[in-house]
Amino acid sequence: MSDGQQQAVDDSESTSPKLVELAKRRGYFFRSSGSYGGVGGFYTFGPQGASLKGNVEDAWRDRFAVAEGNMEIDAPTIMHEPVFEASGHLEGFDDMLIECPECETSGRADHLVEDNTEYEDAESLPIPEVEDVIAEYELACPECGGGLADVAVENFNLMFATNIGPGDAQPGYLRPETAQGIFVEFPRLKEYARNQLPFGVTQIGRAYRNEISPRRSIIRTREFTQAELEYFIDPEVDEPPLERVEDVAVTLYPASEQNADDGSVVETTIGEAVADDVIADPWVAYFLGVAKPWYASVGVDMDRFRFRQHLAGERAHYAADCWDAESEIDGNWIEIAGFANRGDYDLSKHADHSGDRFTVFKQYDEPKTVERATVDPDMSYLGPEFGGAAQDVVEELEALAARDRAAFEDDTVEIELDGESHELPVEKTGFSVDEETIAGEHVTPHVIEPSFGVDRLVYTVLHHAYREDEVDGEARTYLALEPEVAPTFVGVFPLQSDDELVAQATDIVDDLRAAGLSVTYDDSGNIGRRYRRQDEVGTPFCVTVDYETVEADDETTVTVRERDTTEQKRLPVSDLPETLAALRSGELAFDDV
């Protein structure tokens, strides 16, 4: 663990238990199906949480879809089996399972190691090494204390299986990521992009993973929301607009520092990180530069935020480079987004399995004349010579001509078929090299993927917004949420349950809602208690209608209170919608009102 990480642990107070209690009490999130005992890994977002989550999603859409000029789709959450055969999820989408022989409790072996040893990233270790660590440290079951030193660790596939249709139903799966819904539709989506690279496709939606041991409330669940961008580029010619983000300051934790005994984070800028080869992929660097200020805008504490590079053992086999956005929660760093260059892995796999064309035709500025090697084998020779394998021979000859035309220079050519070598007369292959004029070529795009975990981000925003202080000698808890994402932007209160005050307050509520602001009305209890309720759910401003409001002869005014400072100002009712809208957008600060 680096010095920076240890400092975060030492200086942190455990906020999570208090936050989880507040979230349940105030309607942010709570465990689903509580009347039936609840189901592990499934959470319901209450009225406040659903609104906060929706605001975060809207903010993401504005930045990564609208501002970047990308398309958005909404694909099904269930897809049939061939999709996941092609993507590799059926074969390799696994976590490490260990089951206690005493109490039969299942858990993740890598989490067991990380929680009880100095290993921070056991997920990147192969299973035999994890088993060795468990034996070396004599780790025991967290539930019953039974020894696990000799217990086998197995791969457990995280896919939720289902059947599509009745009778001999077609096997299907709940998607473990939204990305595949974009990849499989690429042949149609490229048409919407007019076959012009680069272009991006976004999606915000649910994904499902049958986690072995869901934990830490909405940080690790079995159903969650992702916001993903798949950005398709021509790797030979497309370059990111780094000049837009080159001055963005970032905290990086490269693999080299993680592997060093005294490793620490690197404070730099996006431009410097690319120039110094700290971030090797300029496209990944660009999206890190886009994401950093966006995270700050929705309320992530930048003192508890960093980008960490994947170590070689944890990086997906298809990813040329990958960085995670991480936030610090009670001294622990959690992943809240991943930024990867996926290469052409996904599109090539779906092309191979589906037979469809997952390429974009790139038109040349001027037609080119090229030499192309071809074969036109004599089937009257191949048929009797190879029987049913004749077509396989043809395919081998075609592949050989494409990669090594020099192999056909002698009288005979050698191919390999089912592990055996065969020599054929070149004259029977119909080999020739011809000139051909072509107008362009088919390019398989590479994919740059920023993938955001919305639920973890919502938890981070709440955790980083949690505050405790004292107001007028009374303890106060409040959420310092950014106005852009706060579930309710303004609370409106009549000072007393007086008909005139209530009528005036009701009119103000209607006017503010008509202006597009999220408003709550509250006339229950004394005004101090009503302020505390709104503070605790993170409402940035409160408007109080009092007797000075209804008795005004000239300019009708109300009291506007700001959440964080509890400062109050008297403002004209006629200016309220415009003033509050400016406060929400950030165009106006409360000090300047």
XYZ file of C-alpha atoms in Angstrom:
593
model
C 0.000 0.000 0.000
C 1.406 3.417 -0.933
C 1.851 6.280 1.550
C -1.039 8.110 -0.110
C -3.329 5.136 0.370
C -2.339 4.682 4.016
C -2.986 8.340 4.763
C -6.518 7.965 3.414
C -7.119 5.044 5.755
C -5.685 6.787 8.815
C -7.559 10.052 8.306
C -10.923 8.560 7.418
C -13.865 8.112 9.753
C -16.312 5.358 8.989
C -19.169 7.234 7.345
C -20.786 4.279 5.588
C -22.931 2.900 8.474
C -24.389 6.356 9.127
C -24.923 6.956 5.429
C -26.678 3.610 4.906
C -28.999 4.384 7.831
C -29.745 7.849 6.444
C -30.314 6.402 2.962
C -32.917 3.978 4.278
C -34.654 6.522 6.508
C -34.801 9.303 3.927
C -35.615 7.240 0.850
C -32.319 7.036 -1.005
C -31.850 3.259 -1.187
C -32.703 0.152 0.807
C -32.547 -3.605 0.446
C -35.275 -4.955 -1.828
C -38.139 -7.229 -0.747
C -37.703 -6.451 2.935
C -41.122 -7.911 3.783
C -39.815 -11.286 2.631
C -36.470 -11.033 4.340
C -34.689 -9.356 1.453
C -32.530 -10.819 -1.287
C -28.774 -10.314 -1.214
C -27.389 -8.068 -3.909
C -30.648 -6.342 -4.884
C -31.533 -2.790 -3.819
C -34.432 -0.444 -4.431
C -33.772 3.239 -4.978
C -36.406 5.217 -3.087
C -37.887 8.577 -4.144
C -34.769 10.565 -3.272
C -32.357 7.953 -4.632
C -34.209 7.455 -7.905
C -34.183 11.203 -8.475
C -30.483 11.533 -7.629
C -29.636 8.572 -9.848
C -31.703 9.998 -12.700
C -29.984 13.375 -12.368
C -26.545 11.720 -12.464
C -27.561 9.766 -15.573
C -28.860 12.932 -17.241
C -25.593 14.715 -16.439
C -23.624 11.807 -17.925
C -25.815 11.806 -21.034
C -25.319 15.555 -21.483
C -21.528 15.223 -21.298
C -20.736 11.925 -23.003
C -23.556 11.691 -25.547
C -24.802 15.197 -26.345
C -21.618 17.252 -25.868
C -19.467 14.664 -27.660
C -21.962 14.253 -30.509
C -22.554 10.542 -29.883
C -25.659 8.433 -30.509
C -27.660 6.717 -27.758
C -29.488 3.398 -27.974
C -31.511 1.227 -25.604
C -30.895 -2.486 -26.222
C -32.607 -5.503 -24.568
C -31.296 -6.736 -21.231
C -31.745 -10.381 -22.331
C -29.767 -11.701 -25.292
C -29.554 -15.198 -26.721
C -26.658 -17.568 -26.173
C -24.666 -17.069 -29.425
C -23.975 -13.436 -28.477
C -22.162 -14.493 -25.324
C -20.401 -17.382 -27.027
C -18.909 -14.833 -29.406
C -18.067 -12.303 -26.683
C -16.298 -14.899 -24.532
C -18.554 -14.430 -21.512
C -19.699 -18.051 -21.408
C -16.135 -19.296 -21.263
C -14.294 -16.730 -19.199
C -16.604 -14.449 -17.200
C -15.721 -15.938 -13.818
C -14.915 -15.089 -10.220
C -13.016 -17.261 -7.732
C -15.363 -19.314 -5.556
C -14.421 -20.966 -2.286
C -16.941 -22.904 -0.181
C -16.468 -23.669 3.484
C -16.764 -27.450 4.077
C -18.030 -26.850 7.620
C -20.897 -24.362 7.191
C -21.176 -24.510 3.375
C -20.929 -20.705 3.110
C -19.675 -19.558 -0.289
C -17.424 -16.582 -0.790
C -14.931 -15.003 -3.144
C -11.464 -16.372 -2.568
C -9.780 -13.192 -3.798
C -11.797 -11.073 -1.345
C -10.864 -13.463 1.474
C -7.203 -12.941 0.628
C -7.497 -9.151 0.267
C -9.385 -8.790 3.558
C -6.893 -10.838 5.583
C -3.461 -10.349 4.004
C -1.345 -7.567 2.540
C -2.384 -8.573 -0.992
C -4.410 -5.697 -2.472
C -5.273 -7.162 -5.865
C -5.759 -10.899 -5.452
C -8.215 -10.895 -8.358
C -5.253 -10.617 -10.733
C -3.592 -13.759 -9.327
C -4.102 -17.206 -10.897
C -6.139 -19.687 -8.848
C -3.143 -21.851 -7.776
C -1.446 -18.787 -6.273
C -4.626 -17.795 -4.424
C -4.839 -21.321 -2.990
C -1.193 -21.079 -1.903
C -1.815 -17.745 -0.156
C -4.853 -19.159 1.680
C -2.755 -22.093 2.855
C 0.268 -19.953 3.773
C -1.801 -17.603 5.943
C -4.035 -20.416 7.252
C -7.116 -18.379 6.392
C -10.430 -19.391 7.911
C -14.099 -19.051 7.032
C -15.415 -15.613 8.108
C -18.726 -17.216 9.186
C -17.759 -20.236 11.261
C -13.977 -20.070 11.592
C -13.405 -23.361 9.823
C -10.025 -23.764 8.126
C -9.833 -23.233 4.369
C -6.173 -24.115 3.770
C -6.892 -27.285 1.805
C -10.139 -26.196 0.124
C -10.097 -25.949 -3.681
C -10.824 -22.611 -5.331
C -12.998 -22.878 -8.445
C -14.130 -20.599 -11.248
C -17.776 -19.519 -10.968
C -19.494 -18.028 -14.021
C -21.375 -14.844 -13.157
C -23.955 -15.015 -15.951
C -27.666 -15.195 -15.092
C -29.192 -17.840 -17.384
C -32.784 -17.895 -18.631
C -34.905 -19.431 -21.398
C -36.409 -17.524 -24.311
C -39.796 -18.907 -25.328
C -41.768 -22.035 -24.313
C -41.134 -25.705 -25.042
C -37.694 -26.252 -26.528
C -36.769 -22.767 -25.417
C -33.744 -20.947 -26.748
C -31.150 -20.411 -24.007
C -30.472 -16.800 -23.153
C -28.687 -14.703 -20.547
C -29.216 -11.435 -18.751
C -26.506 -9.171 -20.060
C -23.506 -8.722 -17.743
C -22.637 -5.423 -19.459
C -24.489 -3.058 -21.748
C -21.631 -3.061 -24.272
C -22.676 -6.227 -26.122
C -26.013 -4.635 -26.988
C -24.037 -2.000 -28.882
C -21.526 -4.348 -30.514
C -24.072 -6.775 -31.966
C -25.946 -3.892 -33.626
C -22.828 -2.393 -35.201
C -23.737 -3.376 -38.810
C -26.870 -1.192 -38.535
C -25.427 1.516 -36.302
C -22.613 2.239 -38.762
C -25.281 3.090 -41.349
C -26.779 5.674 -38.976
C -23.262 7.146 -38.723
C -23.104 7.264 -42.543
C -20.201 4.801 -42.463
C -17.904 7.541 -41.218
C -15.343 6.928 -38.490
C -14.918 7.904 -35.745
C -18.342 7.718 -34.105
C -19.656 6.826 -30.676
C -22.678 4.981 -29.315
C -23.821 5.338 -25.701
C -26.212 3.377 -23.549
C -27.469 3.703 -19.982
C -29.140 0.583 -18.649
C -29.249 -2.368 -16.290
C -26.683 -5.162 -16.189
C -26.657 -8.357 -14.129
C -23.916 -10.389 -12.493
C -24.554 -13.292 -10.146
C -22.035 -12.095 -7.567
C -20.743 -14.743 -5.187
C -20.742 -12.401 -2.205
C -22.477 -9.048 -2.801
C -21.545 -6.589 -0.093
C -21.223 -2.954 1.003
C -24.811 -2.019 0.087
C -25.016 -0.669 -3.491
C -21.259 -0.873 -4.115
C -21.389 -4.557 -5.106
C -24.810 -5.828 -6.226
C -26.255 -8.393 -8.593
C -28.295 -5.882 -10.576
C -26.841 -2.485 -11.352
C -26.845 0.349 -13.864
C -24.063 1.094 -16.311
C -23.471 4.139 -18.484
C -21.209 3.081 -21.333
C -19.728 4.693 -24.417
C -18.320 2.571 -27.230
C -16.261 4.846 -29.457
C -15.317 3.362 -32.835
C -12.099 4.594 -34.463
C -9.819 3.846 -37.384
C -6.570 3.131 -35.491
C -4.457 4.117 -38.503
C -5.728 7.664 -38.934
C -8.056 8.814 -36.130
C -6.509 10.896 -33.367
C -8.262 12.361 -30.317
C -8.616 16.129 -29.802
C -6.166 16.143 -26.894
C -5.843 19.927 -27.050
C -9.283 20.136 -25.405
C -8.129 18.332 -22.257
C -4.319 18.621 -22.216
C -4.343 21.045 -19.261
C -6.674 18.951 -17.099
C -4.842 18.099 -13.870
C -5.073 14.421 -12.875
C -3.916 12.134 -10.091
C -2.557 8.941 -11.640
C -1.493 5.650 -10.073
C 0.424 3.874 -12.857
C 1.269 0.169 -12.800
C 4.954 1.010 -12.360
C 4.210 2.848 -9.094
C 1.934 0.081 -7.852
C 4.723 -2.443 -8.378
C 7.339 -0.289 -6.652
C 8.094 -0.753 -2.937
C 7.751 2.992 -2.326
C 5.273 3.687 -5.111
C 2.961 6.678 -4.917
C 0.512 8.588 -7.079
C 1.683 10.928 -9.828
C 0.291 14.464 -10.034
C 0.384 15.643 -13.635
C -1.756 16.841 -16.536
C -3.263 14.853 -19.383
C -0.885 16.470 -21.886
C 2.184 15.725 -19.766
C 1.034 12.167 -19.051
C 0.788 11.430 -22.774
C 4.084 13.150 -23.575
C 5.847 11.211 -20.797
C 4.196 7.933 -21.887
C 2.569 7.500 -18.473
C -0.692 7.043 -20.372
C 0.295 5.154 -23.506
C -2.999 5.410 -25.374
C -3.968 8.982 -26.395
C -7.648 8.018 -26.820
C -7.824 6.635 -23.274
C -6.065 9.792 -22.082
C -8.636 11.973 -23.854
C -11.571 10.361 -22.098
C -9.786 10.517 -18.735
C -9.479 14.242 -19.383
C -13.175 14.502 -20.199
C -14.203 12.468 -17.149
C -12.156 14.259 -14.469
C -14.000 17.640 -14.504
C -17.315 15.862 -15.049
C -16.825 13.815 -11.875
C -16.077 17.024 -9.975
C -19.236 18.649 -11.380
C -21.516 15.928 -9.973
C -19.954 16.040 -6.518
C -17.027 13.610 -6.339
C -14.388 14.939 -3.930
C -11.240 15.420 -6.036
C -9.066 14.920 -2.953
C -10.446 11.375 -2.827
C -10.279 10.561 -6.522
C -7.633 9.076 -8.810
C -7.086 7.108 -12.010
C -5.370 3.739 -11.466
C -3.809 1.734 -14.280
C -4.634 -1.969 -14.461
C -1.800 -4.321 -13.658
C -0.904 -6.861 -16.330
C -2.618 -9.703 -14.466
C -5.965 -7.932 -14.076
C -6.227 -6.375 -17.531
C -8.697 -8.099 -19.837
C -6.952 -10.122 -22.526
C -8.406 -7.937 -25.282
C -7.478 -4.601 -23.673
C -4.333 -2.853 -24.913
C -4.496 -0.522 -21.911
C -6.991 0.102 -19.132
C -7.352 2.664 -16.355
C -9.959 2.783 -13.598
C -11.466 5.881 -12.052
C -11.416 5.220 -8.305
C -12.936 6.985 -5.327
C -11.952 6.648 -1.699
C -14.687 5.400 0.630
C -13.854 4.995 4.344
C -10.194 4.459 3.514
C -10.792 1.983 0.691
C -10.460 2.710 -3.025
C -13.346 1.462 -5.171
C -13.652 1.360 -8.945
C -16.344 3.668 -10.316
C -15.423 3.540 -14.028
C -13.110 1.775 -16.441
C -11.435 3.262 -19.524
C -10.120 0.691 -21.980
C -8.852 0.318 -25.510
C -10.612 -2.916 -26.507
C -8.965 -3.047 -29.938
C -10.951 -4.883 -32.622
C -11.630 -7.882 -30.370
C -15.387 -7.471 -30.008
C -16.262 -6.639 -33.607
C -13.960 -9.347 -34.969
C -15.480 -11.980 -32.668
C -19.041 -11.087 -33.637
C -18.054 -11.060 -37.319
C -16.568 -14.561 -37.014
C -19.573 -15.992 -35.168
C -22.404 -14.256 -37.009
C -21.140 -14.159 -40.575
C -22.234 -10.517 -40.828
C -19.876 -7.704 -41.792
C -18.603 -5.714 -38.802
C -16.424 -3.375 -40.836
C -16.614 0.109 -42.286
C -15.710 0.714 -45.936
C -13.055 3.421 -46.117
C -13.148 5.249 -49.447
C -9.759 6.288 -50.818
C -9.250 9.840 -52.037
C -8.169 8.312 -55.348
C -8.493 4.696 -56.586
C -5.390 2.537 -56.094
C -3.933 -0.172 -58.303
C -2.733 -3.132 -56.245
C -1.420 -6.602 -56.898
C -3.551 -9.367 -55.475
C -2.547 -13.047 -55.266
C -5.363 -15.517 -55.952
C -5.846 -19.256 -56.464
C -8.290 -21.117 -58.715
C -7.581 -24.779 -57.900
C -8.262 -27.623 -60.319
C -11.029 -29.453 -58.475
C -10.761 -32.433 -60.870
C -7.358 -32.944 -59.272
C -8.150 -32.003 -55.664
C -11.362 -34.068 -55.495
C -9.832 -37.496 -56.176
C -6.690 -36.580 -54.252
C -8.280 -35.251 -51.024
C -11.905 -36.409 -51.136
C -14.114 -34.640 -48.598
C -11.201 -32.456 -47.452
C -10.836 -30.809 -50.881
C -12.608 -27.631 -49.790
C -10.345 -27.393 -46.749
C -7.371 -27.543 -49.099
C -8.832 -24.700 -51.145
C -9.165 -22.553 -48.008
C -5.592 -23.313 -46.964
C -4.313 -22.358 -50.425
C -6.283 -19.087 -50.338
C -4.899 -18.194 -46.924
C -1.342 -19.070 -47.992
C -1.594 -16.973 -51.166
C -2.791 -13.987 -49.136
C 0.061 -14.124 -46.615
C 3.013 -15.594 -48.547
C 2.906 -15.529 -52.331
C 6.584 -16.583 -52.450
C 5.487 -20.075 -51.399
C 4.158 -20.586 -54.925
C 7.428 -19.744 -56.730
C 8.623 -23.375 -57.039
C 7.022 -26.245 -58.938
C 5.275 -27.454 -55.781
C 3.675 -25.751 -52.808
C 3.349 -27.165 -49.293
C 0.263 -26.801 -47.104
C -0.644 -28.205 -43.707
C -3.953 -29.945 -43.167
C -4.993 -31.466 -39.827
C -1.395 -31.478 -38.674
C -0.060 -33.188 -41.799
C 1.973 -31.621 -44.608
C 0.932 -32.051 -48.233
C 2.699 -31.027 -51.439
C 0.690 -29.946 -54.476
C 1.821 -29.044 -57.990
C 1.609 -25.267 -58.320
C 0.026 -25.656 -61.751
C -2.949 -27.417 -60.118
C -3.546 -24.497 -57.705
C -4.351 -21.911 -60.368
C -2.108 -19.429 -58.573
C -1.776 -16.008 -60.186
C -0.936 -12.434 -59.253
C -3.176 -9.868 -60.922
C -3.441 -6.118 -60.839
C -6.681 -4.725 -59.485
C -7.989 -1.189 -59.114
C -9.750 -0.638 -55.798
C -11.682 2.370 -54.508
C -11.246 1.643 -50.806
C -10.922 -1.016 -48.157
C -12.933 -2.533 -45.337
C -11.641 -1.509 -41.898
C -12.514 -3.237 -38.631
C -12.746 -0.353 -36.160
C -11.047 -0.413 -32.802
C -13.130 0.406 -29.735
C -12.362 2.880 -26.952
C -14.662 2.229 -23.995
C -15.390 4.473 -21.016
C -17.689 2.364 -18.800
C -19.275 4.001 -15.729
C -20.898 2.237 -12.778
C -23.852 4.484 -11.940
C -24.788 2.881 -8.601
C -21.231 3.105 -7.254
C -21.036 6.695 -8.424
C -24.291 7.529 -6.642
C -22.880 5.982 -3.453
C -19.656 7.959 -3.869
C -21.543 11.225 -4.391
C -23.607 10.613 -1.234
C -20.581 9.522 0.794
C -18.491 12.509 -0.270
C -21.427 14.849 0.398
C -22.091 13.571 3.936
C -21.488 16.258 6.571
C -22.001 16.694 10.305
C -21.861 20.060 12.046
C -23.656 22.149 14.666
C -26.202 24.906 14.057
C -27.467 27.084 16.921
C -26.092 24.585 19.430
C -27.858 21.645 17.776
C -26.158 18.778 15.932
C -26.938 18.724 12.218
C -26.457 16.142 9.469
C -26.627 17.312 5.881
C -25.722 16.230 2.358
C -23.711 18.856 0.482
C -24.973 17.665 -2.896
C -24.263 19.646 -6.039
C -27.398 21.563 -7.134
C -27.263 19.890 -10.563
C -27.849 16.422 -9.112
C -29.721 17.071 -5.837
C -33.038 15.136 -5.819
C -34.968 18.220 -4.703
C -33.615 21.649 -5.508
C -35.809 23.836 -3.332
C -38.145 23.401 -0.393
C -41.018 25.846 0.106
C -42.494 26.417 3.592
C -45.243 28.582 4.998
C -43.978 29.871 8.349
C -47.275 28.910 9.990
C -50.334 26.899 8.892
C -52.108 30.120 8.081
C -54.486 30.223 5.083
C -52.837 33.291 3.573
C -49.321 31.931 4.057
C -50.315 28.521 2.668
C -51.963 30.094 -0.377
C -48.906 32.243 -1.109
C -46.557 29.263 -0.620
C -48.680 27.103 -2.926
C -48.533 29.743 -5.655
C -44.735 29.896 -5.332
C -44.504 26.093 -5.609
C -46.543 26.196 -8.823
C -44.401 28.980 -10.301
C -41.127 27.233 -9.488
C -42.320 23.916 -10.890
C -43.457 25.680 -14.043
C -39.887 26.996 -14.336
C -38.609 23.396 -14.380
C -37.305 23.234 -10.817
C -37.750 20.252 -8.488
C -39.760 21.518 -5.506
C -41.055 20.033 -2.263
C -43.675 21.621 -0.017
C -43.595 21.117 3.753
C -45.819 22.673 6.447
C -45.288 20.051 9.158
C -43.539 20.978 12.409
C -41.542 24.036 13.380
C -39.440 25.788 10.764
C -36.151 24.578 12.260
C -37.177 20.926 11.976
C -38.267 21.487 8.392
C -34.867 22.976 7.563
C -33.130 19.965 9.152
C -35.211 17.524 7.113
C -34.265 19.237 3.879
C -30.614 19.532 4.924
C -30.501 15.801 5.548
C -31.777 14.933 2.068
C -29.466 17.491 0.471
C -31.936 20.170 -0.726
C -29.734 23.173 -1.632
C -32.246 25.972 -0.932
C -35.357 26.596 1.150
C -37.915 29.374 0.658
C -39.958 30.509 3.655
C -43.189 32.468 3.252
C -43.883 34.609 6.327
C -46.204 37.436 7.355
C -43.882 40.028 5.838
C -44.507 38.270 2.512
C -48.309 38.483 2.584
C -48.466 41.972 4.139
C -46.104 43.641 1.652
C -47.579 46.742 0.001
C -44.852 47.295 -2.563
C -42.382 44.459 -3.293
C -43.373 40.986 -2.101
C -40.336 39.133 -0.675
C -39.536 35.774 0.905
C -36.642 34.354 2.882
C -34.247 32.137 0.887
C -31.901 29.943 2.928
C -28.770 28.257 1.585
C -28.132 24.718 2.863
C -24.387 24.559 3.507
C -23.879 27.896 5.268
C -27.499 28.293 6.531
C -27.192 31.916 5.372
C -30.516 33.624 4.641
C -31.425 36.433 2.242
C -34.596 38.315 1.454
C -35.518 38.072 -2.249
C -38.432 39.335 -4.358
C -40.997 36.655 -5.194
C -41.135 37.880 -8.786
C -37.418 37.108 -9.215
C -37.467 33.674 -7.568
C -37.771 31.407 -10.632
C -35.026 33.199 -12.554
C -32.708 33.544 -9.554
C -33.071 29.937 -8.404
C -32.592 28.630 -11.962
C -29.341 30.612 -12.184
C -28.213 29.202 -8.835
C -28.913 25.668 -10.037
C -27.003 26.076 -13.295
C -24.027 27.659 -11.542
C -24.411 30.953 -13.391
C -24.975 32.700 -10.062
C -23.451 32.191 -6.606
C -25.547 32.720 -3.474
C -23.014 35.293 -2.198
C -23.762 37.373 -5.281
C -27.547 37.297 -4.919
